[in-house]
Short mmCIF file of C-alpha atoms in Angstrom, two decimals:
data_model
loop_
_atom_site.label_atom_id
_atom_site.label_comp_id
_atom_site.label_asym_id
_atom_site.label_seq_id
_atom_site.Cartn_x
_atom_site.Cartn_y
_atom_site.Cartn_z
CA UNK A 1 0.00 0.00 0.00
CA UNK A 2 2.63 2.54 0.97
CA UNK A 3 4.87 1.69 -2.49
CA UNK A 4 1.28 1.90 -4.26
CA UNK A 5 1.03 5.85 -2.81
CA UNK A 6 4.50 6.38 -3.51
CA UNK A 7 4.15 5.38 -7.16
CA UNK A 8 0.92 7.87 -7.45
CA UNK A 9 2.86 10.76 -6.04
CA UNK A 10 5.47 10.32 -8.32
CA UNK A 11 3.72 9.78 -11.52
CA UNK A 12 1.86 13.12 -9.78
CA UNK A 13 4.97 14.91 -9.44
CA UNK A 14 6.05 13.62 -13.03
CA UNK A 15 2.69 15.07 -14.55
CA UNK A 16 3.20 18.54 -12.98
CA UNK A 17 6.75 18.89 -14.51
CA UNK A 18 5.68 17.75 -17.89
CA UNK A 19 2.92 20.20 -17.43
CA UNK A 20 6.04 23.26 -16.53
CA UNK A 21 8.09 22.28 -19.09
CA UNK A 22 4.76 22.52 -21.92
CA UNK A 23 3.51 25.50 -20.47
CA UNK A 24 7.24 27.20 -20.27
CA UNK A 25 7.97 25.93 -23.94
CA UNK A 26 3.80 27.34 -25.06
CA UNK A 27 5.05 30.47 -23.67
CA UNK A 28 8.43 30.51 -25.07
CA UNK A 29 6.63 30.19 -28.62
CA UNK A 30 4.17 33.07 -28.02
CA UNK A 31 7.52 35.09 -27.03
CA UNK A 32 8.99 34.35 -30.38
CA UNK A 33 5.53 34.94 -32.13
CA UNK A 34 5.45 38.79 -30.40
CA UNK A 35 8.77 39.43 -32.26
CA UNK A 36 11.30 37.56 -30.03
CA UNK A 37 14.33 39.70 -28.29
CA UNK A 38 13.12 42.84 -30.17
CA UNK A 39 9.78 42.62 -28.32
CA UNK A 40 11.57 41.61 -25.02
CA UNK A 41 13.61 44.99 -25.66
CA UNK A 42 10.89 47.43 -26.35
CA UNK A 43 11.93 50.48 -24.76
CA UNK A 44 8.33 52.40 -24.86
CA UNK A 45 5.32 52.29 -27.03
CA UNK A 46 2.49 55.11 -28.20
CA UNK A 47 -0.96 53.94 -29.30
CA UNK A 48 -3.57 56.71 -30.61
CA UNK A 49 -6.79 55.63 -31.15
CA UNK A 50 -10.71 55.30 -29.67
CA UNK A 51 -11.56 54.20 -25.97
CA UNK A 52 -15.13 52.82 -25.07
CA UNK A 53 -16.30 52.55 -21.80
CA UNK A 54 -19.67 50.67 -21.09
CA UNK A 55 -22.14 50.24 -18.10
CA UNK A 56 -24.63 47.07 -17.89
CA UNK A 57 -23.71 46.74 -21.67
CA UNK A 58 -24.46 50.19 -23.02
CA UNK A 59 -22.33 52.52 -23.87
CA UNK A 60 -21.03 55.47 -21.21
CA UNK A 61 -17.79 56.71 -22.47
CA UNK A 62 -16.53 57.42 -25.53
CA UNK A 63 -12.98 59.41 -26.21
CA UNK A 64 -9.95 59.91 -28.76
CA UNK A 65 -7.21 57.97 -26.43
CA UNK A 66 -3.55 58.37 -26.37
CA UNK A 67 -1.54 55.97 -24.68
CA UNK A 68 2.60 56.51 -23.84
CA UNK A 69 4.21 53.58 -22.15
CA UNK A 70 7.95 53.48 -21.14
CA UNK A 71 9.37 50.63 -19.46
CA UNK A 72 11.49 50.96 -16.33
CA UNK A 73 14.44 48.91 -15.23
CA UNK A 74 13.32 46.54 -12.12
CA UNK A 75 15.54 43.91 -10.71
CA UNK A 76 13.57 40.73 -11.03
CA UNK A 77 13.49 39.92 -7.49
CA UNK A 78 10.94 42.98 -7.29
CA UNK A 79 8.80 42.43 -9.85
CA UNK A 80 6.39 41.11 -8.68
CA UNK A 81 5.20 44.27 -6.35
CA UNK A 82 7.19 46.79 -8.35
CA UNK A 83 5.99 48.67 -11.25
CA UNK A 84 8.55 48.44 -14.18
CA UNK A 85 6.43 50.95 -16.46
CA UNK A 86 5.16 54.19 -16.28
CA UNK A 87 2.16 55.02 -18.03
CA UNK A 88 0.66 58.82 -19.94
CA UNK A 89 -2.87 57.98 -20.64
CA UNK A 90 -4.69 61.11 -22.28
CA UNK A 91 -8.53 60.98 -23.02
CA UNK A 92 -9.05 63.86 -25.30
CA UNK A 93 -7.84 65.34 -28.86
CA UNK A 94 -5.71 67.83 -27.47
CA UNK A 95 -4.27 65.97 -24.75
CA UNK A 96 -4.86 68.52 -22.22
CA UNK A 97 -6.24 66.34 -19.39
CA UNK A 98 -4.23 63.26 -18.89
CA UNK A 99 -3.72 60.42 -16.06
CA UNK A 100 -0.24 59.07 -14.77
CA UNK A 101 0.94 56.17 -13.16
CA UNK A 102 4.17 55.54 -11.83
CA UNK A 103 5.36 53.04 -9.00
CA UNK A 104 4.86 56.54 -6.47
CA UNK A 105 0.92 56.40 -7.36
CA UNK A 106 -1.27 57.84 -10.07
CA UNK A 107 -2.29 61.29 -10.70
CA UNK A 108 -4.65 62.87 -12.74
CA UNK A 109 -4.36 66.34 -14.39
CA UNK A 110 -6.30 68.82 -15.37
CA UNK A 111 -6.63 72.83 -16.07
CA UNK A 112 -6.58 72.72 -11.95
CA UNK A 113 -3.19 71.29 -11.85
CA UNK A 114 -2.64 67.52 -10.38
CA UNK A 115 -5.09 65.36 -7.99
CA UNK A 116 -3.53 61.96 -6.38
CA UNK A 117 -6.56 59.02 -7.75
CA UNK A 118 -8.35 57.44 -4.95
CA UNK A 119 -6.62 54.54 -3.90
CA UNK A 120 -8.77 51.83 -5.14
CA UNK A 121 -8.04 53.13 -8.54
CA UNK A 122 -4.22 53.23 -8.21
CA UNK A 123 -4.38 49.53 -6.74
CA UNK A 124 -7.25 48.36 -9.75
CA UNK A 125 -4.38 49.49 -12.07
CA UNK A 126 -1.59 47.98 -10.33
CA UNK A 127 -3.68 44.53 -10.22
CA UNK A 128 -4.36 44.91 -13.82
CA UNK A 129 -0.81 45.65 -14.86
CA UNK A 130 0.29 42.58 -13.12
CA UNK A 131 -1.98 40.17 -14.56
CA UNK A 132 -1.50 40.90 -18.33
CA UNK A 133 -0.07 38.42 -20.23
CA UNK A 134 2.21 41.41 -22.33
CA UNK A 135 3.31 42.37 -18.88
CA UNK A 136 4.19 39.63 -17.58
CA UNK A 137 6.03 38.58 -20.94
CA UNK A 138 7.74 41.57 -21.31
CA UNK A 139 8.48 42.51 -17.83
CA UNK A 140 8.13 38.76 -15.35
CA UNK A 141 9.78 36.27 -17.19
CA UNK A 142 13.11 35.90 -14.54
CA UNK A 143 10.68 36.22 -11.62
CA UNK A 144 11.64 34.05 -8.72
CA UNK A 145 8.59 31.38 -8.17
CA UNK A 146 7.48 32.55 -11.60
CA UNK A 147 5.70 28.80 -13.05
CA UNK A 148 3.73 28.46 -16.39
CA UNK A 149 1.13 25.16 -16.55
CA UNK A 150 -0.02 23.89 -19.58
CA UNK A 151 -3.52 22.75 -19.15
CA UNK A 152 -5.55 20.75 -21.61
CA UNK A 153 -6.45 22.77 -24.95
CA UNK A 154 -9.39 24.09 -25.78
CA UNK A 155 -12.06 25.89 -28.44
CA UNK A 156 -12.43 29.84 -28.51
CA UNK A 157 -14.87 31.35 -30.46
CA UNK A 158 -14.34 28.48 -33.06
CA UNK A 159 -9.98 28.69 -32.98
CA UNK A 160 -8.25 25.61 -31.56
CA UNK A 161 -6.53 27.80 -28.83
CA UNK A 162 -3.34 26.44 -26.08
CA UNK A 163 -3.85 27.06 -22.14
CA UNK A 164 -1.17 28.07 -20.25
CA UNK A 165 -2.06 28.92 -16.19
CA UNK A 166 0.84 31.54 -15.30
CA UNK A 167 1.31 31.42 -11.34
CA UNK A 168 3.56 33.86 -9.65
CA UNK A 169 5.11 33.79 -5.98
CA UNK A 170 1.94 35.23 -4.27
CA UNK A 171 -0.20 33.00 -5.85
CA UNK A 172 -1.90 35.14 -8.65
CA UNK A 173 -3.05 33.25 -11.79
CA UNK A 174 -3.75 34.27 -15.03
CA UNK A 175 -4.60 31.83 -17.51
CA UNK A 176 -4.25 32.81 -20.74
CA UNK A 177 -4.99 31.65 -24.43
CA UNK A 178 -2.94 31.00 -27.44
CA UNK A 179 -3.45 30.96 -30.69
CA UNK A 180 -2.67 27.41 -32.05
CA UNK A 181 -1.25 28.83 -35.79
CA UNK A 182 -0.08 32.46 -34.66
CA UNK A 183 0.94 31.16 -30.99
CA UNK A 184 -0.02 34.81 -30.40
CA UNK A 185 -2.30 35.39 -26.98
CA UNK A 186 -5.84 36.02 -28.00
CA UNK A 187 -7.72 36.00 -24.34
CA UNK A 188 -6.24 35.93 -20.73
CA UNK A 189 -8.35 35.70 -18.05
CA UNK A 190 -7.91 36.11 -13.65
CA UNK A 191 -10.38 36.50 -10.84
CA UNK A 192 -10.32 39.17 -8.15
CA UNK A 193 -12.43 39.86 -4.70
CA UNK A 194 -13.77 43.34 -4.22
CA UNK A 195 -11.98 44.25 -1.06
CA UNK A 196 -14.76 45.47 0.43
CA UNK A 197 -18.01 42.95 -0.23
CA UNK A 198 -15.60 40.26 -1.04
CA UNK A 199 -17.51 39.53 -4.27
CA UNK A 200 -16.00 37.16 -6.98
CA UNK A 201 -14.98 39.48 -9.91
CA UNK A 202 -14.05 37.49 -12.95
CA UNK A 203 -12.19 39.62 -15.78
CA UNK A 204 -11.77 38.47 -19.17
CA UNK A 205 -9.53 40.19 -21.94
CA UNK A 206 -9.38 39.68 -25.35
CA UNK A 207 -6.95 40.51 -28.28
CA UNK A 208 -7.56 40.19 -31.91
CA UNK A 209 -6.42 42.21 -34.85
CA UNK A 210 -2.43 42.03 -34.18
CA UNK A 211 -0.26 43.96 -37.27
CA UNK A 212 3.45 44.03 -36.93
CA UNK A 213 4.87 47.37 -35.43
CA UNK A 214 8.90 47.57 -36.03
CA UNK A 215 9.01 43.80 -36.07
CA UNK A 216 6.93 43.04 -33.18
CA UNK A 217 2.87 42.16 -33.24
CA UNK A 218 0.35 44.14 -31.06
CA UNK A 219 -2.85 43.48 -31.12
CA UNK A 220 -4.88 46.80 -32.06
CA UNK A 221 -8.18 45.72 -30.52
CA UNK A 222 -8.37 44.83 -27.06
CA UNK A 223 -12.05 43.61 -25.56
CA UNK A 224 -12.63 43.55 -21.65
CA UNK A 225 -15.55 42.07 -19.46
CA UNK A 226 -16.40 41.77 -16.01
CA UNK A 227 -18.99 39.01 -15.14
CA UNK A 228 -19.61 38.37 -18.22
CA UNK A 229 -20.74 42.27 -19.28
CA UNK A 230 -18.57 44.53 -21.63
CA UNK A 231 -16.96 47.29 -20.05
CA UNK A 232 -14.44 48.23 -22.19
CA UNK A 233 -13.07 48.29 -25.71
CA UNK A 234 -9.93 49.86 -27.93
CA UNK A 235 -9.33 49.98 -31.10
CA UNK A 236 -6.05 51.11 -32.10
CA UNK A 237 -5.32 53.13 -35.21
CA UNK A 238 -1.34 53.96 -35.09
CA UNK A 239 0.84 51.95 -32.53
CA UNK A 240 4.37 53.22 -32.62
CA UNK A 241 7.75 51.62 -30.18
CA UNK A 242 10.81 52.93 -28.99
CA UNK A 243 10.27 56.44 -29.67
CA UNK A 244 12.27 59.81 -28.28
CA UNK A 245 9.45 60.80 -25.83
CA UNK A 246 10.28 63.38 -23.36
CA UNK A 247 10.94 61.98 -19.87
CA UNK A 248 8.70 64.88 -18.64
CA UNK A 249 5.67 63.04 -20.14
CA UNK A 250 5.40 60.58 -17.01
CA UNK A 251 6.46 63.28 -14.38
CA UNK A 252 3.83 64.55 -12.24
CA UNK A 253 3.44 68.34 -13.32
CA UNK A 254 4.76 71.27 -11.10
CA UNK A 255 4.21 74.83 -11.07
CA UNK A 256 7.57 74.79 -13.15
CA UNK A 257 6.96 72.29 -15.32
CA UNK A 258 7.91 73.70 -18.78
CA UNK A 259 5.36 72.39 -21.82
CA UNK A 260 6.31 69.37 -22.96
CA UNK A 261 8.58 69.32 -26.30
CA UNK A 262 6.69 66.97 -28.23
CA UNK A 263 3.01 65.91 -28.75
CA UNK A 264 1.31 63.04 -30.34
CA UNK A 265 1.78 64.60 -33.79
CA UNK A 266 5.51 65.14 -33.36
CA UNK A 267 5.47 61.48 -32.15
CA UNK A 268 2.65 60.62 -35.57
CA UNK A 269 5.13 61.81 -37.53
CA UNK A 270 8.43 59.58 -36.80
CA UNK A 271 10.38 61.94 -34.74
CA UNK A 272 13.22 60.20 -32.75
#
């Protein structure tokens, strides 16, 4: 009896590892499919394009959306609280009122100057960050504790798709789908508990409409529910990396703070 349980937990243990090794090489592939090294080594990325926000299905929010993303150096020990990006998100034409996030907090800014965002936002979007997949690719991979598990494949919306379930040291999981042909990620999905009712929360992303940008692939439509309802969509219409953005961009603004040198159309037009 005791050499019978001894033989289940290691054919157990064997499973698991040839589960690690799958999900490791799955994710390895969807690596390579992004663009390889040049997408581990994007430096920042600029997206222009059109932000919906919805309530109980309908629409509630509808802007022109620019996004500026530069990646920070973190030592991979860290990671996994740490912020290694800082984010410009503007929600008008002109730019003029913008959101920031850096690993200090979030801001947002308007004619009135800068206000800190309530807390629950700045931890929403910390939560967030951490659980996307191009995150965790581009920014997670050397993470101590970091394991991917291949789990058995599956159907999405009629494409033969690859599971992966990406675990980190504190126990989030995202499990996220690939693309069987592309090996790109087309969905991802993680569950969170409102800190305050402790309600399940169950948010689904997904990607679709990738086109190569300098040699990597983006997707330029990205899909989000909660519970099963929409609650927000973006479609992309330029998507520019590694770009000479002024560091200024993902300061928080001061009663000095000079204008900044270049806008979205300096950055439209292929200024580096």
């Amino acid at each position: 009896m005791k050499q019978l349980a001894i033989l289940c937990l290691a054919a157990s243990l064997a499973f698991a590892q040839d589960a690690q090794q799958k999900g490791k090489r799955l994710i390895d592939e969807a690596i390579a499919a992004l663009g390889g090294e040049k997408f581990l080594n994007v430096q920042n990325r600029v997206e222009l394009g059109r932000a919906y926000s919805f309530f109980q299905q309908n629409l509630s929010g509808l802007s022109v959306a620019h996004f500026y993303t530069q990646y920070v150096p973190v030592d991979a020990s860290k990671t996994a609280t740490a912020l290694a990006q800082q984010e410009h998100q503007a929600f008008s034409k002109d730019e003029e009122f913008f959101n920031v996030f850096r690993e200090e907090g979030g801001w947002e800014v308007t004619y009135r100057g800068p206000k800190p965002l309530e807390k629950d936002q700045i931890v929403r979007h910390h939560d967030s960050l951490m659980h996307n997949i191009f995150y965790i690719l581009r920014n997670r991979l050397k993470e101590p504790g970091m394991i991917f598990e291949a789990k058995a494949g599956q159907v999405l919306d009629n494409v033969p798709v690859n599971v992966v379930d990406v675990i980190d040291s504190t126990n989030r999981v995202v499990t996220v789908y690939l693309h069987q042909t592309t090996k790109l990620p087309v969905q991802q999905a993680w569950t969170w508990r409102d800190p305050q009712t402790r309600e399940r929360n169950d948010e689904v992303t997904r990607f679709s409409r990738y086109r190569d940008v300098d040699g990597t692939q983006w997707p330029y439509q990205t899909h989000r529910e909660r519970n099963g309802l929409k609650i927000y969509e973006m479609f992309a219409d330029t998507v520019l990396i590694n770009q000479d953005l002024d560091e200024r961009r993902f300061l928080v603004p001061g009663p000095d703070t000079r204008p900044l040198k270049n806008t979205w159309k300096d950055v439209k037009l292929g200024k580096k």
